[in-house]
mmCIF file of C-alpha atoms in Angstrom:
data_model
loop_
_atom_site.group_PDB
_atom_site.id
_atom_site.type_symbol
_atom_site.label_atom_id
_atom_site.label_comp_id
_atom_site.label_asym_id
_atom_site.label_seq_id
_atom_site.Cartn_x
_atom_site.Cartn_y
_atom_site.Cartn_z
ATOM 1 C CA UNK A 1023 -31.624 -147.027 25.765
ATOM 2 C CA UNK A 1024 -31.456 -149.100 22.523
ATOM 3 C CA UNK A 1025 -33.729 -146.620 20.705
ATOM 4 C CA UNK A 1026 -31.382 -143.739 21.642
ATOM 5 C CA UNK A 1027 -28.406 -145.654 20.302
ATOM 6 C CA UNK A 1028 -30.162 -146.257 17.004
ATOM 7 C CA UNK A 1029 -31.071 -142.597 16.684
ATOM 8 C CA UNK A 1030 -27.473 -141.482 17.426
ATOM 9 C CA UNK A 1031 -26.142 -143.948 14.897
ATOM 10 C CA UNK A 1032 -28.516 -142.686 12.248
ATOM 11 C CA UNK A 1033 -27.477 -139.073 12.914
ATOM 12 C CA UNK A 1034 -23.757 -139.892 12.547
ATOM 13 C CA UNK A 1035 -24.430 -141.686 9.290
ATOM 14 C CA UNK A 1036 -26.400 -138.695 8.063
ATOM 15 C CA UNK A 1037 -23.559 -136.201 8.996
ATOM 16 C CA UNK A 1038 -20.696 -138.209 7.485
ATOM 17 C CA UNK A 1039 -21.399 -137.271 3.860
ATOM 18 C CA UNK A 1040 -21.459 -133.587 4.818
ATOM 19 C CA UNK A 1041 -18.134 -133.877 6.677
ATOM 20 C CA UNK A 1042 -16.614 -135.707 3.766
ATOM 21 C CA UNK A 1043 -17.775 -132.989 1.388
ATOM 22 C CA UNK A 1044 -16.292 -130.262 3.657
ATOM 23 C CA UNK A 1045 -12.978 -132.093 3.779
ATOM 24 C CA UNK A 1046 -12.882 -132.301 -0.006
ATOM 25 C CA UNK A 1047 -13.566 -128.558 -0.292
ATOM 26 C CA UNK A 1048 -10.752 -127.719 2.179
ATOM 27 C CA UNK A 1049 -8.139 -129.858 0.454
ATOM 28 C CA UNK A 1050 -5.469 -127.982 -1.530
ATOM 29 C CA UNK A 1051 -5.469 -128.809 -5.202
ATOM 30 C CA UNK A 1052 -1.871 -128.518 -6.514
ATOM 31 C CA UNK A 1053 -3.090 -128.269 -10.039
ATOM 32 C CA UNK A 1054 -5.003 -125.134 -9.167
ATOM 33 C CA UNK A 1055 -1.845 -123.529 -7.702
ATOM 34 C CA UNK A 1056 0.123 -124.395 -10.835
ATOM 35 C CA UNK A 1057 -2.652 -123.057 -13.023
ATOM 36 C CA UNK A 1058 -2.802 -119.806 -11.005
ATOM 37 C CA UNK A 1059 0.967 -119.388 -11.232
ATOM 38 C CA UNK A 1060 0.991 -119.925 -14.997
ATOM 39 C CA UNK A 1061 -1.821 -117.441 -15.513
ATOM 40 C CA UNK A 1062 -0.209 -114.729 -13.336
ATOM 41 C CA UNK A 1063 3.497 -115.397 -13.916
ATOM 42 C CA UNK A 1064 4.120 -111.919 -15.297
ATOM 43 C CA UNK A 1065 2.717 -110.282 -12.165
ATOM 44 C CA UNK A 1066 4.701 -112.578 -9.892
ATOM 45 C CA UNK A 1067 7.923 -112.035 -11.860
ATOM 46 C CA UNK A 1068 7.454 -108.273 -11.765
ATOM 47 C CA UNK A 1069 6.871 -108.352 -7.991
ATOM 48 C CA UNK A 1070 10.027 -110.397 -7.388
ATOM 49 C CA UNK A 1071 12.086 -108.121 -9.649
ATOM 50 C CA UNK A 1072 10.847 -105.005 -7.855
ATOM 51 C CA UNK A 1073 11.671 -106.569 -4.477
ATOM 52 C CA UNK A 1074 15.218 -107.343 -5.647
ATOM 53 C CA UNK A 1075 15.676 -103.814 -6.974
ATOM 54 C CA UNK A 1076 14.436 -102.305 -3.699
ATOM 55 C CA UNK A 1077 16.794 -104.525 -1.729
ATOM 56 C CA UNK A 1078 19.746 -103.520 -3.902
ATOM 57 C CA UNK A 1079 18.851 -99.833 -3.585
ATOM 58 C CA UNK A 1080 18.620 -100.101 0.170
ATOM 59 C CA UNK A 1081 21.970 -101.891 0.277
ATOM 60 C CA UNK A 1082 23.589 -99.050 -1.673
ATOM 61 C CA UNK A 1083 21.817 -96.281 0.211
ATOM 62 C CA UNK A 1084 22.290 -97.876 3.628
ATOM 63 C CA UNK A 1085 25.801 -99.346 3.560
ATOM 64 C CA UNK A 1086 27.247 -101.467 6.325
ATOM 65 C CA UNK A 1087 28.066 -99.746 9.593
ATOM 66 C CA UNK A 1088 30.829 -100.470 12.100
ATOM 67 C CA UNK A 1089 30.692 -99.555 15.786
ATOM 68 C CA UNK A 1090 33.741 -98.371 17.719
ATOM 69 C CA UNK A 1091 34.173 -97.901 21.450
ATOM 70 C CA UNK A 1092 36.884 -96.228 23.498
ATOM 71 C CA UNK A 1093 37.365 -95.800 27.240
ATOM 72 C CA UNK A 1094 38.508 -92.487 28.712
ATOM 73 C CA UNK A 1095 39.727 -91.858 32.258
ATOM 74 C CA UNK A 1096 38.918 -88.462 33.767
ATOM 75 C CA UNK A 1097 42.113 -86.814 35.012
ATOM 76 C CA UNK A 1098 43.002 -85.223 38.331
ATOM 77 C CA UNK A 1099 44.361 -81.732 38.894
ATOM 78 C CA UNK A 1100 45.559 -79.643 41.879
ATOM 79 C CA UNK A 1101 42.921 -76.922 41.524
ATOM 80 C CA UNK A 1102 43.712 -74.025 43.860
ATOM 81 C CA UNK A 1103 46.861 -75.650 45.218
ATOM 82 C CA UNK A 1104 49.143 -72.878 43.990
ATOM 83 C CA UNK A 1105 47.130 -70.360 46.001
ATOM 84 C CA UNK A 1106 47.317 -72.269 49.270
ATOM 85 C CA UNK A 1107 51.002 -71.772 49.821
ATOM 86 C CA UNK A 1108 52.976 -74.953 50.083
ATOM 87 C CA UNK A 1109 51.405 -76.823 52.936
ATOM 88 C CA UNK A 1110 49.980 -80.322 53.373
ATOM 89 C CA UNK A 1111 46.589 -78.773 52.587
ATOM 90 C CA UNK A 1112 47.696 -78.388 48.991
ATOM 91 C CA UNK A 1113 47.998 -82.148 48.729
ATOM 92 C CA UNK A 1114 44.388 -82.558 49.848
ATOM 93 C CA UNK A 1115 43.093 -80.275 47.149
ATOM 94 C CA UNK A 1116 43.437 -82.810 44.350
ATOM 95 C CA UNK A 1117 40.121 -83.149 42.501
ATOM 96 C CA UNK A 1118 38.818 -84.558 39.268
ATOM 97 C CA UNK A 1119 39.176 -82.162 36.369
ATOM 98 C CA UNK A 1120 35.457 -82.740 35.871
ATOM 99 C CA UNK A 1121 32.988 -85.045 37.559
ATOM 100 C CA UNK A 1122 32.364 -88.111 35.330
ATOM 101 C CA UNK A 1123 28.613 -87.447 35.180
ATOM 102 C CA UNK A 1124 29.268 -83.913 33.981
ATOM 103 C CA UNK A 1125 31.779 -85.168 31.414
ATOM 104 C CA UNK A 1126 29.147 -87.549 30.011
ATOM 105 C CA UNK A 1127 26.745 -84.614 29.642
ATOM 106 C CA UNK A 1128 29.485 -82.544 27.979
ATOM 107 C CA UNK A 1129 30.093 -85.290 25.393
ATOM 108 C CA UNK A 1130 26.472 -84.956 24.287
ATOM 109 C CA UNK A 1131 26.725 -81.200 23.765
ATOM 110 C CA UNK A 1132 26.801 -79.789 20.258
ATOM 111 C CA UNK A 1133 29.987 -77.799 20.876
ATOM 112 C CA UNK A 1134 32.139 -80.848 21.622
ATOM 113 C CA UNK A 1135 30.565 -82.822 18.774
ATOM 114 C CA UNK A 1136 31.356 -80.030 16.317
ATOM 115 C CA UNK A 1137 34.974 -79.943 17.525
ATOM 116 C CA UNK A 1138 35.273 -83.692 16.912
ATOM 117 C CA UNK A 1139 33.666 -83.463 13.459
ATOM 118 C CA UNK A 1140 35.932 -80.577 12.489
ATOM 119 C CA UNK A 1141 38.990 -82.632 13.455
ATOM 120 C CA UNK A 1142 37.710 -85.387 11.139
ATOM 121 C CA UNK A 1143 37.474 -82.912 8.276
ATOM 122 C CA UNK A 1144 33.697 -83.288 8.147
ATOM 123 C CA UNK A 1145 31.676 -80.220 7.203
ATOM 124 C CA UNK A 1146 29.507 -79.105 10.092
ATOM 125 C CA UNK A 1147 27.549 -76.586 8.022
ATOM 126 C CA UNK A 1148 25.694 -79.233 5.990
ATOM 127 C CA UNK A 1149 22.970 -80.885 8.085
ATOM 128 C CA UNK A 1150 22.455 -83.598 5.432
ATOM 129 C CA UNK A 1151 26.099 -84.676 5.512
ATOM 130 C CA UNK A 1152 25.910 -88.465 5.887
ATOM 131 C CA UNK A 1153 28.956 -89.076 8.068
ATOM 132 C CA UNK A 1154 28.128 -86.198 10.397
ATOM 133 C CA UNK A 1155 24.549 -87.415 10.759
ATOM 134 C CA UNK A 1156 25.704 -90.936 11.574
ATOM 135 C CA UNK A 1157 28.168 -89.539 14.119
ATOM 136 C CA UNK A 1158 25.516 -87.482 15.891
ATOM 137 C CA UNK A 1159 22.924 -90.254 15.781
ATOM 138 C CA UNK A 1160 25.121 -93.043 17.153
ATOM 139 C CA UNK A 1161 27.306 -91.174 19.665
ATOM 140 C CA UNK A 1162 26.681 -92.741 23.073
ATOM 141 C CA UNK A 1163 28.848 -91.892 26.125
ATOM 142 C CA UNK A 1164 28.264 -94.128 29.146
ATOM 143 C CA UNK A 1165 29.632 -93.797 32.681
ATOM 144 C CA UNK A 1166 31.252 -96.970 33.994
ATOM 145 C CA UNK A 1167 29.524 -97.367 37.351
ATOM 146 C CA UNK A 1168 31.490 -96.417 40.487
ATOM 147 C CA UNK A 1169 34.550 -95.337 38.470
ATOM 148 C CA UNK A 1170 35.958 -92.278 36.762
ATOM 149 C CA UNK A 1171 35.916 -94.096 33.401
ATOM 150 C CA UNK A 1172 33.660 -93.151 30.494
ATOM 151 C CA UNK A 1173 33.020 -95.515 27.600
ATOM 152 C CA UNK A 1174 32.257 -93.747 24.337
ATOM 153 C CA UNK A 1175 30.547 -95.537 21.450
ATOM 154 C CA UNK A 1176 30.078 -94.225 17.910
ATOM 155 C CA UNK A 1177 29.554 -95.717 14.427
ATOM 156 C CA UNK A 1178 31.104 -95.246 10.994
ATOM 157 C CA UNK A 1179 30.642 -96.515 7.453
ATOM 158 C CA UNK A 1180 33.996 -98.311 7.594
ATOM 159 C CA UNK A 1181 36.203 -99.703 10.371
ATOM 160 C CA UNK A 1182 38.712 -96.874 9.932
ATOM 161 C CA UNK A 1183 35.968 -94.251 9.968
ATOM 162 C CA UNK A 1184 34.460 -95.698 13.152
ATOM 163 C CA UNK A 1185 37.889 -95.825 14.816
ATOM 164 C CA UNK A 1186 38.695 -92.252 13.761
ATOM 165 C CA UNK A 1187 35.324 -91.014 15.025
ATOM 166 C CA UNK A 1188 35.793 -92.615 18.452
ATOM 167 C CA UNK A 1189 39.315 -91.219 18.728
ATOM 168 C CA UNK A 1190 38.155 -87.750 17.631
ATOM 169 C CA UNK A 1191 35.408 -87.409 20.258
ATOM 170 C CA UNK A 1192 37.708 -88.749 22.992
ATOM 171 C CA UNK A 1193 40.433 -86.306 21.949
ATOM 172 C CA UNK A 1194 37.921 -83.452 21.921
ATOM 173 C CA UNK A 1195 37.139 -84.165 25.584
ATOM 174 C CA UNK A 1196 40.860 -84.460 26.426
ATOM 175 C CA UNK A 1197 41.610 -81.122 24.749
ATOM 176 C CA UNK A 1198 38.736 -79.441 26.599
ATOM 177 C CA UNK A 1199 39.963 -80.773 29.956
ATOM 178 C CA UNK A 1200 43.531 -79.699 29.195
ATOM 179 C CA UNK A 1201 42.260 -76.178 28.604
ATOM 180 C CA UNK A 1202 40.323 -76.251 31.864
ATOM 181 C CA UNK A 1203 43.329 -77.309 33.937
ATOM 182 C CA UNK A 1204 45.909 -75.396 31.895
ATOM 183 C CA UNK A 1205 45.942 -72.151 33.938
ATOM 184 C CA UNK A 1206 46.391 -74.025 37.219
ATOM 185 C CA UNK A 1207 49.192 -76.175 35.840
ATOM 186 C CA UNK A 1208 50.843 -73.035 34.496
ATOM 187 C CA UNK A 1209 50.667 -71.351 37.915
ATOM 188 C CA UNK A 1210 52.228 -74.393 39.565
ATOM 189 C CA UNK A 1211 54.942 -74.540 36.888
ATOM 190 C CA UNK A 1212 55.793 -70.868 37.381
ATOM 191 C CA UNK A 1213 55.787 -71.261 41.158
ATOM 192 C CA UNK A 1214 58.067 -74.279 40.899
ATOM 193 C CA UNK A 1215 60.450 -72.311 38.708
ATOM 194 C CA UNK A 1216 60.479 -69.442 41.209
ATOM 195 C CA UNK A 1217 61.015 -71.773 44.185
ATOM 196 C CA UNK A 1218 63.873 -73.522 42.383
ATOM 197 C CA UNK A 1219 65.566 -70.157 41.718
ATOM 198 C CA UNK A 1220 65.119 -69.106 45.371
ATOM 199 C CA UNK A 1221 66.501 -72.444 46.529
ATOM 200 C CA UNK A 1222 69.601 -72.044 44.370
ATOM 201 C CA UNK A 1223 70.176 -68.579 45.788
ATOM 202 C CA UNK A 1224 69.593 -69.770 49.356
ATOM 203 C CA UNK A 1225 72.000 -72.673 48.908
ATOM 204 C CA UNK A 1226 74.672 -70.251 47.709
ATOM 205 C CA UNK A 1227 74.084 -67.964 50.698
ATOM 206 C CA UNK A 1228 74.161 -70.901 53.098
ATOM 207 C CA UNK A 1229 77.505 -72.059 51.686
ATOM 208 C CA UNK A 1230 78.923 -68.522 52.106
ATOM 209 C CA UNK A 1231 77.750 -68.198 55.729
ATOM 210 C CA UNK A 1232 78.918 -71.697 56.584
ATOM 211 C CA UNK A 1233 82.357 -70.836 55.296
ATOM 212 C CA UNK A 1234 82.390 -67.701 57.472
ATOM 213 C CA UNK A 1235 81.452 -69.770 60.533
ATOM 214 C CA UNK A 1236 84.173 -72.323 59.750
ATOM 215 C CA UNK A 1237 86.728 -69.517 59.327
ATOM 216 C CA UNK A 1238 85.668 -68.013 62.639
ATOM 217 C CA UNK A 1239 86.139 -71.328 64.412
ATOM 218 C CA UNK A 1240 89.646 -71.714 62.965
ATOM 219 C CA UNK A 1241 90.657 -68.175 63.891
ATOM 220 C CA UNK A 1242 89.330 -68.596 67.421
ATOM 221 C CA UNK A 1243 89.246 -65.405 69.470
ATOM 222 C CA UNK A 1244 90.504 -63.222 66.601
ATOM 223 C CA UNK A 1245 86.826 -62.836 65.477
ATOM 224 C CA UNK A 1246 84.631 -60.851 67.778
ATOM 225 C CA UNK A 1247 81.965 -62.855 69.561
ATOM 226 C CA UNK A 1248 79.180 -60.522 68.425
ATOM 227 C CA UNK A 1249 80.154 -60.940 64.767
ATOM 228 C CA UNK A 1250 80.247 -64.695 65.137
ATOM 229 C CA UNK A 1251 76.785 -64.706 66.733
ATOM 230 C CA UNK A 1252 75.396 -62.650 63.850
ATOM 231 C CA UNK A 1253 76.827 -65.018 61.263
ATOM 232 C CA UNK A 1254 75.555 -68.079 63.136
ATOM 233 C CA UNK A 1255 72.082 -66.536 63.415
ATOM 234 C CA UNK A 1256 72.008 -65.692 59.710
ATOM 235 C CA UNK A 1257 73.138 -69.208 58.883
ATOM 236 C CA UNK A 1258 70.332 -70.687 60.985
ATOM 237 C CA UNK A 1259 67.780 -68.476 59.209
ATOM 238 C CA UNK A 1260 69.105 -69.499 55.813
ATOM 239 C CA UNK A 1261 69.061 -73.158 56.814
ATOM 240 C CA UNK A 1262 65.412 -72.791 57.806
ATOM 241 C CA UNK A 1263 64.623 -71.028 54.508
ATOM 242 C CA UNK A 1264 66.369 -73.765 52.523
ATOM 243 C CA UNK A 1265 64.379 -76.420 54.371
ATOM 244 C CA UNK A 1266 61.069 -74.654 53.658
ATOM 245 C CA UNK A 1267 61.909 -74.074 49.998
ATOM 246 C CA UNK A 1268 63.005 -77.668 49.509
ATOM 247 C CA UNK A 1269 59.738 -78.924 51.055
ATOM 248 C CA UNK A 1270 57.757 -76.599 48.801
ATOM 249 C CA UNK A 1271 59.711 -77.746 45.768
ATOM 250 C CA UNK A 1272 59.020 -81.399 46.566
ATOM 251 C CA UNK A 1273 55.321 -80.685 47.081
ATOM 252 C CA UNK A 1274 55.022 -78.809 43.801
ATOM 253 C CA UNK A 1275 56.771 -81.598 41.934
ATOM 254 C CA UNK A 1276 54.513 -84.141 43.597
ATOM 255 C CA UNK A 1277 51.411 -82.126 42.715
ATOM 256 C CA UNK A 1278 52.295 -81.994 39.042
ATOM 257 C CA UNK A 1279 53.212 -85.649 38.523
ATOM 258 C CA UNK A 1280 51.301 -88.958 38.670
ATOM 259 C CA UNK A 1281 49.629 -90.410 40.612
ATOM 260 C CA UNK A 1282 48.697 -87.105 42.280
ATOM 261 C CA UNK A 1283 47.988 -85.328 39.028
ATOM 262 C CA UNK A 1284 47.427 -86.634 35.515
ATOM 263 C CA UNK A 1285 45.481 -85.537 32.449
ATOM 264 C CA UNK A 1286 42.314 -87.024 31.030
ATOM 265 C CA UNK A 1287 43.466 -89.858 28.797
ATOM 266 C CA UNK A 1288 42.452 -92.835 26.682
ATOM 267 C CA UNK A 1289 43.111 -95.928 28.769
ATOM 268 C CA UNK A 1290 42.520 -98.658 26.210
ATOM 269 C CA UNK A 1291 42.816 -99.199 22.478
ATOM 270 C CA UNK A 1292 39.817 -98.377 20.325
ATOM 271 C CA UNK A 1293 37.672 -101.470 19.723
ATOM 272 C CA UNK A 1294 35.772 -101.834 16.422
ATOM 273 C CA UNK A 1295 33.065 -104.342 15.568
ATOM 274 C CA UNK A 1296 30.640 -104.720 12.665
#
């Protein structure tokens, strides 16, 4: 065992000079770094200058961007209600102007994007137009889960531009939905106007017949029984007509006002962040 220890000790002593030499080779000589820097200072200075110029160019060419978001609520409309006649069924026919998932898909379509860009005064015929490209690239409509709300995000090169872009695309969707529901709302409006006119006429006729019945009661037997029965029957018919018209009028008014019916609308202020 003692011979093995001596041999191991001799080996370690033999390897130490080599390890020491390797350590000296691996050590960093500061003087060499300074010498290298002094000899190549022009190259280093040129590299730094070019890097600064590239950074400045990128800063000018790629200015800061701001992101804006806006939340839109899909409206409800009485589609087909004016064709049902005025019954409780008309009240059940309230539907979304457009399903939220479909509205999200519509917001991604070129047609709606071009409408929004046109409202911003941005040329849509120049594909290299910077603002239009940023609008198209950053537009992101997202459905708020289990709701009829859509959050729309879009960017601009300034806070005002981002805010205007978000408002423009939301308004483009609102305008499209208003056009979709416009004919139905117009039919209900015209029907309501017609019902109101009929109700006014029926009220006038009811007042006239009621007066005849009251006069007949005061005159007693001077009015023939048959004539009185005719007047009473006509009055009952008019009363029934007035009741039906009034119910229809109330239903039409209810159909065309919140919370039964309301347009697509922005439900929160536009939020902008850098």
